[in-house]
XYZ file of C-alpha atoms in Angstrom:
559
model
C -91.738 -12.929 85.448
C -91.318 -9.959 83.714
C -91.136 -5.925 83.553
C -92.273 -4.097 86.713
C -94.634 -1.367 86.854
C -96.794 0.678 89.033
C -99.722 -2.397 89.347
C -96.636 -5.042 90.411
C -94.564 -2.921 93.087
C -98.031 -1.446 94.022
C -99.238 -4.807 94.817
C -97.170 -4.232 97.919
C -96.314 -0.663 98.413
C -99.946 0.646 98.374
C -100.512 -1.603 100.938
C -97.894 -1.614 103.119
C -99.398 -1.482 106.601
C -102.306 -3.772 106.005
C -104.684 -1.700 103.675
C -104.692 1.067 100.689
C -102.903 3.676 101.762
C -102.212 3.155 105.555
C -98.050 3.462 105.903
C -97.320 5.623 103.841
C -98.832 9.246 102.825
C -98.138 9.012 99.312
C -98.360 5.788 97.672
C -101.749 4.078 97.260
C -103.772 2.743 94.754
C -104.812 5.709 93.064
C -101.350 6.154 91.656
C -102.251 3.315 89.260
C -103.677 5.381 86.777
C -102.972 8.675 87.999
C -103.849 12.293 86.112
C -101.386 15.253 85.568
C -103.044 16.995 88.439
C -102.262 13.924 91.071
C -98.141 13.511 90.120
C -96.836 15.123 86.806
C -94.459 12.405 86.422
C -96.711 9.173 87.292
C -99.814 11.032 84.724
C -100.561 7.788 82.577
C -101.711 10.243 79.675
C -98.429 12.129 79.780
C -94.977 11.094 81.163
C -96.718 7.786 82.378
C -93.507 6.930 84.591
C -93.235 3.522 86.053
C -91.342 3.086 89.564
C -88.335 2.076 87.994
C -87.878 4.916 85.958
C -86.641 6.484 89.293
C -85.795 3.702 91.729
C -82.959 1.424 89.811
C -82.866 -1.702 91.549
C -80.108 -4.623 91.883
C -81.610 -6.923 93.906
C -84.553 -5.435 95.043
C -82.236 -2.754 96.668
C -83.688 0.149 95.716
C -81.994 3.621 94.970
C -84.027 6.485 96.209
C -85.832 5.331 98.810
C -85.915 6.598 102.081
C -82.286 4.972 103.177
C -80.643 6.868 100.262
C -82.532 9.994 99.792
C -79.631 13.260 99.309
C -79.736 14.808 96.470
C -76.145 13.658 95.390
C -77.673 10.767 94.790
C -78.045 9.448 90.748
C -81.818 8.737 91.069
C -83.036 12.457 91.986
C -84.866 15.615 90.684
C -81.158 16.442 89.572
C -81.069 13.975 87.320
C -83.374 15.263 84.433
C -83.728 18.524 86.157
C -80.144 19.741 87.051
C -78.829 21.080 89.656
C -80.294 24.663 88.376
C -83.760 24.424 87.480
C -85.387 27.494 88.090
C -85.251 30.782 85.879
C -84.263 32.335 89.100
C -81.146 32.138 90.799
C -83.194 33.155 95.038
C -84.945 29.947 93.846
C -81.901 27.830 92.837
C -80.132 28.671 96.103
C -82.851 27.390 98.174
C -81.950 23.994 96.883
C -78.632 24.238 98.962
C -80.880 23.464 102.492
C -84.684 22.726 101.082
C -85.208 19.652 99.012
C -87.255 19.856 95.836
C -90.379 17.835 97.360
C -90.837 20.752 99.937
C -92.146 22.782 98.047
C -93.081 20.788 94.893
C -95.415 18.563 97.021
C -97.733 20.918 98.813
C -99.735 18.005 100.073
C -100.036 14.255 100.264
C -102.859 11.707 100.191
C -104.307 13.806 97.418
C -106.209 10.811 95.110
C -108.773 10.596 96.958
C -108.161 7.891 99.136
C -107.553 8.762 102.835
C -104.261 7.680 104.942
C -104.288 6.464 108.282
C -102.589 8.965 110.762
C -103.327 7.648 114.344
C -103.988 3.973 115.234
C -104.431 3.351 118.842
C -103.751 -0.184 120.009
C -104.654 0.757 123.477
C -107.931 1.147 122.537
C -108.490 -2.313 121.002
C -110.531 -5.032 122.788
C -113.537 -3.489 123.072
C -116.099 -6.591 121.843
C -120.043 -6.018 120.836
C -123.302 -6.628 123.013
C -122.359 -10.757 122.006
C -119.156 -10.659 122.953
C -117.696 -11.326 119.454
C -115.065 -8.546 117.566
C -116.540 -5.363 115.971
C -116.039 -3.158 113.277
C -117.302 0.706 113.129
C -117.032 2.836 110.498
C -117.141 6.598 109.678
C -119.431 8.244 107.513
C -116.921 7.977 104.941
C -116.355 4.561 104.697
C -113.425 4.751 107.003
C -112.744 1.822 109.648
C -112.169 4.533 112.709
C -112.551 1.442 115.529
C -111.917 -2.504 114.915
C -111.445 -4.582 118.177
C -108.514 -6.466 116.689
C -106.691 -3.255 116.070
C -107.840 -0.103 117.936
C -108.576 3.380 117.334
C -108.012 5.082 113.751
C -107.960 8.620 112.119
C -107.040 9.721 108.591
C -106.876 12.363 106.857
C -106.490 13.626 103.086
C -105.078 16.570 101.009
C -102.696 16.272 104.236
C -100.508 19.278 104.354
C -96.667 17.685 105.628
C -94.527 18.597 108.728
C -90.924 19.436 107.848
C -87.771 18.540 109.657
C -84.280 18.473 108.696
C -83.128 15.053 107.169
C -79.882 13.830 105.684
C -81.173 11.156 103.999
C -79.729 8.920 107.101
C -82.304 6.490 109.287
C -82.261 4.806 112.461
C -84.392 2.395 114.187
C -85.630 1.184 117.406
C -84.729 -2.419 117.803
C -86.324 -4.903 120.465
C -83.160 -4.326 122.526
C -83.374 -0.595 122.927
C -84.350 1.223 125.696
C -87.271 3.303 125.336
C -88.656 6.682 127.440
C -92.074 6.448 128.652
C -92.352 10.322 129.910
C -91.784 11.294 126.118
C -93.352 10.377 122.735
C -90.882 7.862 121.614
C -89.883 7.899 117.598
C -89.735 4.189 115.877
C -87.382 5.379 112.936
C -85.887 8.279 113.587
C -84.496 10.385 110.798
C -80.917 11.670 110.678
C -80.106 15.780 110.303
C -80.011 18.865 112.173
C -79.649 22.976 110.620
C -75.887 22.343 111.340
C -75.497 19.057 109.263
C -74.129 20.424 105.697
C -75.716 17.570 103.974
C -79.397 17.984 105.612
C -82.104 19.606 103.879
C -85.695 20.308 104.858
C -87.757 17.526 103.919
C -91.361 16.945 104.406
C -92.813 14.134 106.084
C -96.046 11.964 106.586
C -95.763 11.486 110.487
C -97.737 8.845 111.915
C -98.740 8.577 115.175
C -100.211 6.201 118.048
C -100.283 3.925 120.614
C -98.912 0.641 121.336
C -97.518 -1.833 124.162
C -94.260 -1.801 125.940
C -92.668 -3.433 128.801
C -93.152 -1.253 131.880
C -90.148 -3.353 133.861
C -87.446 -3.677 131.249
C -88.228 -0.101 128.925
C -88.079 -2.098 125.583
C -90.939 -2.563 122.965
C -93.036 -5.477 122.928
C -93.791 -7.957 119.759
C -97.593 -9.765 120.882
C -98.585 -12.685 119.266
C -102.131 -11.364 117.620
C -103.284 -14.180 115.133
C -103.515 -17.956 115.510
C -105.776 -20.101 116.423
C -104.074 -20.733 120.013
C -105.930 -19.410 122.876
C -102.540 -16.941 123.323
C -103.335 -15.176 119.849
C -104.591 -11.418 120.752
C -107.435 -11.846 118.118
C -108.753 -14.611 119.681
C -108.269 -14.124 123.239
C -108.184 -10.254 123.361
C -105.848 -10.745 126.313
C -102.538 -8.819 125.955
C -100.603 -10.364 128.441
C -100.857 -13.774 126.877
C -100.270 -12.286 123.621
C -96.961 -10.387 124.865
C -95.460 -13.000 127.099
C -95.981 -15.744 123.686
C -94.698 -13.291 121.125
C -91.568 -12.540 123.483
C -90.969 -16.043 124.254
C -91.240 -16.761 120.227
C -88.863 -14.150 119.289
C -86.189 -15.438 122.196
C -86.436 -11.959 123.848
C -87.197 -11.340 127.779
C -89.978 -10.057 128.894
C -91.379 -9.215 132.761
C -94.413 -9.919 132.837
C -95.770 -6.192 133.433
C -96.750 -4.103 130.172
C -98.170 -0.920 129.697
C -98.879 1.071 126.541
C -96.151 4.280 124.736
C -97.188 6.630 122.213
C -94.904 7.078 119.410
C -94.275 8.453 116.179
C -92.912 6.872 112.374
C -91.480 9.447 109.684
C -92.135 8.471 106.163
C -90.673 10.961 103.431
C -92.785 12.512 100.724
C -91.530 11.752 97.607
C -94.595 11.305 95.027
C -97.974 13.048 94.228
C -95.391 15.877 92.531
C -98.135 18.587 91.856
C -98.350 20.642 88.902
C -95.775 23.407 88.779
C -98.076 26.422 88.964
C -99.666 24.481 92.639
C -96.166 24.445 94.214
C -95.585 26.157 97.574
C -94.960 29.982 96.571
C -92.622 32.294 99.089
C -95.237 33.324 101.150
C -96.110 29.822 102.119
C -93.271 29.608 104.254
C -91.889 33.508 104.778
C -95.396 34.894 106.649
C -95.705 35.312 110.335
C -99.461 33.498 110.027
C -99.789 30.090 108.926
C -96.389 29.225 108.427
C -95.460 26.307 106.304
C -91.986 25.917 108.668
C -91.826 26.471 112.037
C -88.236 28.351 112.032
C -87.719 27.857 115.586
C -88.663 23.751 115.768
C -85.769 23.940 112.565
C -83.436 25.168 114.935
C -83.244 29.036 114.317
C -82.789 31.226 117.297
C -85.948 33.776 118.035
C -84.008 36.548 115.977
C -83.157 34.267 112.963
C -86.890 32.817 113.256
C -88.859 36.572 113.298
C -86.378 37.577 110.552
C -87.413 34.514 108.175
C -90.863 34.876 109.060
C -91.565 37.782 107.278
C -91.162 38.486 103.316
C -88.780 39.005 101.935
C -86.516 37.091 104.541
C -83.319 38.834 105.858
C -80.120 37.572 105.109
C -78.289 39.198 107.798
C -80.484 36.970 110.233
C -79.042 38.429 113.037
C -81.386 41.594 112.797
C -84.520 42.127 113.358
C -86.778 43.556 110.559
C -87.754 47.319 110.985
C -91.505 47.242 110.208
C -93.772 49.981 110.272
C -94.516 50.066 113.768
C -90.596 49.746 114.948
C -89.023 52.166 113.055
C -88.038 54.685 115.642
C -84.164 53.315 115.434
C -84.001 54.671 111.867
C -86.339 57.604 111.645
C -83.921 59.024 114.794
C -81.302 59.926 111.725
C -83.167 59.246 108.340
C -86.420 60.931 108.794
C -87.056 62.105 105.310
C -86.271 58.402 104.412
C -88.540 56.160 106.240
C -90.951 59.044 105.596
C -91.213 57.970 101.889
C -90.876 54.753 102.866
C -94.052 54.281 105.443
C -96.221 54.963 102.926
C -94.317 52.770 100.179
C -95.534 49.075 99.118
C -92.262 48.265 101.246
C -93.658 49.849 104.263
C -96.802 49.015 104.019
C -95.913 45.225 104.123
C -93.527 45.155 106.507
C -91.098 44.901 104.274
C -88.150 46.487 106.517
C -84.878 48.666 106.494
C -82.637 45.733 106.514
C -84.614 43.570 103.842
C -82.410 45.918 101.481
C -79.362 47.303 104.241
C -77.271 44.484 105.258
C -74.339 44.971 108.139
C -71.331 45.261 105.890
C -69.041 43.710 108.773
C -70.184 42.663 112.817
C -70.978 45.319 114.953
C -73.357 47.484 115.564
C -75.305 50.480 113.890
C -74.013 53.391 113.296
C -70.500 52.116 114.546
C -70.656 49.684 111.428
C -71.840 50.546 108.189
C -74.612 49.373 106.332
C -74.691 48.573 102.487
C -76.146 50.587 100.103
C -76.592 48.353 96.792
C -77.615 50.021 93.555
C -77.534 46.378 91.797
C -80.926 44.912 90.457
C -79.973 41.472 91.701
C -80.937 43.274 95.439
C -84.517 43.583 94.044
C -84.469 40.746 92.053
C -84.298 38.563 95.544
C -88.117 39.164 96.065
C -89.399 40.279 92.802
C -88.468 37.158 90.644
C -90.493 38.141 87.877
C -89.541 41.623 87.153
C -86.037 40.957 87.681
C -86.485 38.326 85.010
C -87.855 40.401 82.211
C -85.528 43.018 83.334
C -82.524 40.759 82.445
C -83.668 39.762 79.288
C -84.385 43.498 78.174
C -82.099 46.041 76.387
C -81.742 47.697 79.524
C -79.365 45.308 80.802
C -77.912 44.328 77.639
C -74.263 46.431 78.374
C -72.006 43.729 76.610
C -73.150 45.433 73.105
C -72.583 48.879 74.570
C -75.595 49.817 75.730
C -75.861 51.108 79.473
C -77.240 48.816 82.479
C -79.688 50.759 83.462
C -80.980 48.898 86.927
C -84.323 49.163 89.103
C -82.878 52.284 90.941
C -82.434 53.913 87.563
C -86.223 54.044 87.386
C -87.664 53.757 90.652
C -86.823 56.248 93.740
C -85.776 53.421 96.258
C -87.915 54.382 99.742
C -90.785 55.961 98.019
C -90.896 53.221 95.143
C -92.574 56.027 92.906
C -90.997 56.694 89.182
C -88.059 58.593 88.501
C -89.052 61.943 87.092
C -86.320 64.791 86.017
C -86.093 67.857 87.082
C -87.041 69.358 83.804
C -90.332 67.972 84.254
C -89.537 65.132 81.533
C -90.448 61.525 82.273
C -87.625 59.473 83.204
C -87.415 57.710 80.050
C -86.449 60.848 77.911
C -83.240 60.956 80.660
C -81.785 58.946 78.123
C -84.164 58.577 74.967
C -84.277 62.177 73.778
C -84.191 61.979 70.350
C -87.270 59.730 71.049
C -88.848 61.712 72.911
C -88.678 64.467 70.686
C -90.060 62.639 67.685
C -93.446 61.360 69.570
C -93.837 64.955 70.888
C -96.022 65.926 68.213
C -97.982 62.634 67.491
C -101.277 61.635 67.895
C -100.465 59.434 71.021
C -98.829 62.450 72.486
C -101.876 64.220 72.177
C -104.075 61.920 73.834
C -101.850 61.890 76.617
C -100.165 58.244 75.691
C -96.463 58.008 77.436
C -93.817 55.436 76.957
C -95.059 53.344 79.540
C -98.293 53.067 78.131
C -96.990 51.279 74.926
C -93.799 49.661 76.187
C -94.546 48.499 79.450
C -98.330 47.566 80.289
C -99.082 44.588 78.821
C -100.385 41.030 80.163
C -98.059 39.054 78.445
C -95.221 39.846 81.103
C -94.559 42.470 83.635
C -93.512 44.877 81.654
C -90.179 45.023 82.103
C -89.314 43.603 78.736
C -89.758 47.068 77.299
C -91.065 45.737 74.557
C -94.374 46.895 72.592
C -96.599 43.421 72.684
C -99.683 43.032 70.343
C -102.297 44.212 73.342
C -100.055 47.022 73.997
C -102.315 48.350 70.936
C -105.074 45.851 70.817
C -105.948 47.487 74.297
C -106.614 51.195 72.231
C -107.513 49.949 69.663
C -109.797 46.831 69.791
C -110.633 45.247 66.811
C -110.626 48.870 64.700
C -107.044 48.712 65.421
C -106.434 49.433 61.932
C -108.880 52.732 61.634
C -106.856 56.202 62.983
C -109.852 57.074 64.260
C -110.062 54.619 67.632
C -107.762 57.028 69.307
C -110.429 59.491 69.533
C -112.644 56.722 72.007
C -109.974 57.081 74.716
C -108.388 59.882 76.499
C -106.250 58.969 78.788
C -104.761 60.861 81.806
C -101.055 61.295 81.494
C -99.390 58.291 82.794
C -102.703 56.386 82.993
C -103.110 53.026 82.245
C -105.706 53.073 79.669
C -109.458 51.169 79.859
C -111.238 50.724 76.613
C -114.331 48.474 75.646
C -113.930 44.816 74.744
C -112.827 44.194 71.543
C -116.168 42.233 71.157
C -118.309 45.516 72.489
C -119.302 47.379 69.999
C -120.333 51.298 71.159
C -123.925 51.667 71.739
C -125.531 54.955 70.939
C -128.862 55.196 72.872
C -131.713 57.858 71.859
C -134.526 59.138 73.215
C -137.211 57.657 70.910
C -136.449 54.723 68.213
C -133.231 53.258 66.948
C -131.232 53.712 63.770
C -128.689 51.560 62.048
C -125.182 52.472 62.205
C -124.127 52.689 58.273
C -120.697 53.347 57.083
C -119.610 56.309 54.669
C -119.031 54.055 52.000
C -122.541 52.377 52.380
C -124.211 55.760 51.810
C -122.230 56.199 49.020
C -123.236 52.873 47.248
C -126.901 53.606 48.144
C -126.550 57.133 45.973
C -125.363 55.194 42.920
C -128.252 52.894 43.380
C -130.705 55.744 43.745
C -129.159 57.632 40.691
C -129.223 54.683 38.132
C -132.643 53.887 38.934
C -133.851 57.559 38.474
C -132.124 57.057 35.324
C -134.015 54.537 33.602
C -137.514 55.741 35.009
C -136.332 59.171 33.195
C -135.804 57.232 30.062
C -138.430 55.374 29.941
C -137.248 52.036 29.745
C -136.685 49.165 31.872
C -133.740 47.311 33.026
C -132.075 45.427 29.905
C -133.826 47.315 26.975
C -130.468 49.045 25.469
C -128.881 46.157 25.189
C -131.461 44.420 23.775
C -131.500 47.322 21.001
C -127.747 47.380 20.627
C -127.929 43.727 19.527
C -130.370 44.011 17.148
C -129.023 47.352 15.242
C -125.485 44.999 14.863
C -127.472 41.656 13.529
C -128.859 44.180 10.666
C -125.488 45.911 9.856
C -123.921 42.136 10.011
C -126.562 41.144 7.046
């Protein structure tokens, strides 16, 4: 006895359902020794987490498993994480209906070791040329047919189906009545859109086939190993194997069987991918290749269209205005979805009321809609900006400094740049003495603007404001300290500038030959050179001769 860790409860876990990997989706054997890429929390160079670090147990009752899975629970993402752990409040809401594994798991069965998806008992039986059991095999290894079992499929780098869950699960008992006209679920999971305590979860579901009785609408148990001539693996005869597995477990059974296909859910809970591979907004919020199928989650066809699109509606009673329905709005605000057509917004789809919300119910133009100046309206959608933004002096109006917000800057349906009507950029609006003091620099001249210097950089978006060390590296290269680099570029006004790589040095090609590239200072040390050489040929001596008399003229004063 002793400490658990991933070898001991994998001894069992990564196995459950008779082989590596076959239950569930994300636990097998190559969680042993797992890498940072396979589950940041399980890498055994890094966090190296062992499966109690999560699941406490008293008893072998385990905390966070699928029978206790909400996120009010102690053992969750919450726990080291908080309740807050994104830099951006659009993502922290999401955690309110979408659990943490949704989108930090974009796939399961990723270590390279397949799980089993469909298994097929009706297909079992099916003995060789000599009668005995056989065993085929894939061209991946994979055991797709045994006569014991059935029919098999896998699958790897599975991408999950979501459904709501609670955390709640039921189960079919022998007892139960079962449907034969519909695909009947073993375990079904608790939670609906209208449960407050559901969230969207993703699952591993697994599939298949098995035996039921046709009479009574129950589930079967057969009797399939033994050396009795009832045992399924010996006799490959199902109604022997039925009626002695029945009469073992004391339940009734009449005689007539038939075969149900049904479905298990098994949460997704490990293989936590880096955070730079998790599911990004338009995983989900696209109408192609949808992550979530809005309308299997419950959302009516309005409330599905609007979330399919990005950025999602919040009024999800409307439908977005795109490009091509836009007649309703152009009817009284032509100039404005003018501008906007050709904006980034319009050409994206990204629709009137993705930004105008319904201030109360009713319709338009009976009821108003909203007309938000705030940056948080922006920030919804553009995470990053709105981030930077936030941390920049812009924002900063607790020391007395204006707010100045996205619509400061940028015209709202057009999306171009502020400019004055004095023909001044939009930054001398409020930076005039500024303005005034670069008029007459050398930056000015070359047609540098503010934005060039304080806002194109790689090292954010920009909307820090703040100069960054390429914001001159970029001009400059590695001469960055000669006033001459200017004079390589000449920007247009309000360009973003291109210059060599600092490791490109300008070549200067001629006609006929080549010359070396010698600095002023290099010429000038070659002239000394020159000149104290014609020196000493002029007076007739060689190198070291004056000294040589110097020395002797003071030995004969000395004596």
């Amino acid at each position: 006895m002793g400490d658990t860790s991933r070898h001991t409860c994998g001894a069992c876990h990564f196995y459950g359902g008779g082989a590596d990997a076959v239950k569930h989706g994300d636990l097998d054997s190559s969680l042993l020794n797992p890498d940072f890429a396979l589950d940041v929390h399980l890498d055994a160079d890094g966090l190296n987490f062992s499966c109690t670090t999560c699941h406490n147990t008293d008893g072998h009752d385990l905390e966070g498993s699928r029978y206790s899975m909400n996120s009010t629970d102690e053992e969750t993402c919450e726990t080291c994480h908080t309740a807050e752990p994104h830099n951006y409040e659009i993502l922290n809401q999401h955690l309110e209906r979408i659990a943490c594994q949704t989108c930090h798991i974009p796939e399961y069965a990723r270590g390279g070791i397949a799980t089993k998806t469909w298994w097929d008992w009706s297909k079992a039986g099916i003995l060789d040329e000599d009668g005995n059991s056989q065993i085929i095999k894939d061209d991946e290894g994979h055991t797709i047919y045994d006569s014991r079992k059935g029919e098999f499929e896998y699958g790897e780098n599975v991408v999950p189906e979501y459904i709501w869950f609670n955390g709640e699960v039921d189960y079919t008992l022998l007892a139960d009545t079962v449907d034969p006209a519909n695909i009947l679920t073993i375990n079904p999971p608790g939670g609906s859109r209208d449960d407050e305590a559901s969230r969207i979860w993703p699952m591993k579901v697994f599939r298949g086939i098995q035996p039921y009785d046709v009479d009574n609408n129950t589930l079967v148990i057969p009797h399939l190993f033994g050396s009795d001539s009832a045992a399924y693996w010996k006799s490959f005869e199902w109604d022997a194997a039925i009626e002695a597995g029945m009469t073992y477990a004391g339940a009734p059974y009449s005689g007539s069987y038939d075969f149900i296909e049904t479905q298990m859910y098994w949460p997704i809970t490990h293989m936590v991918a880096p955070a730079e591979e998790a599911l990004t907004c338009l995983n989900c919020h696209t109408g192609e290749d949808s992550r979530l199928d809005f309308s299997a989650l419950g959302y009516t066809e309005g409330q599905a269209q609007a979330l399919s699109h990005f950025p999602p509606t919040a009024n999800l009673g409307m439908v977005i205005i795109s490009s091509s329905e836009s007649d309703q709005c152009t009817e009284c605000h032509e100039e404005q979805v003018h501008y906007w057509t050709d904006s980034k917004h319009g050409q994206n789809d990204v629709g009137c009321v993705a930004c105008h919300k319904l201030e109360s119910e009713g319709t338009h133009p009976d009821t108003a809609y909203s007309v938000s100046l705030e940056a948080d309206l922006c920030g919804g959608c553009h995470l990053e900006d709105y981030h930077d933004w936030s941390n920049s002096q812009h924002t900063d109006s607790e020391n007395g400094r204006f707010s100045i917000a996205c619509i400061s800057c940028h015209e709202s349906h057009a999306l171009i740049q502020l400019v004055p009507r004095d023909g001044t950029t939009s930054c001398d609006a409020c930076h005039k003495n500024k303005a005034d003091d670069v008029v007459h620099s050398t930056h000015t001249a070359k047609g540098v603007t503010c934005v060039d210097c304080h806002k194109v950089t790689q090292q954010n978006t920009g909307h820090t404001f703040e100069i960054q060390s390429d914001s001159c590296t970029r001009c400059h290269g590695r001469d960055i300290h000669s006033a001459n680099s200017l004079l390589l570029v000449s920007p247009a006004q309000g360009a973003a500038l291109t210059v060599p790589e600092p490791t490109e040095a300008p070549v200067k090609e001629e006609a006929v030959g080549a010359y070396v590239n010698i600095s002023t200072w290099g010429y000038v040390l070659i002239g000394i050179m020159i000149g104290l050489l014609v020196y000493w040929l002029i007076a007739g001596k060689e190198p070291g001769t004056s000294a040589e008399r110097v020395n002797a003229e003071e030995e004969t004063k000395e004596s």
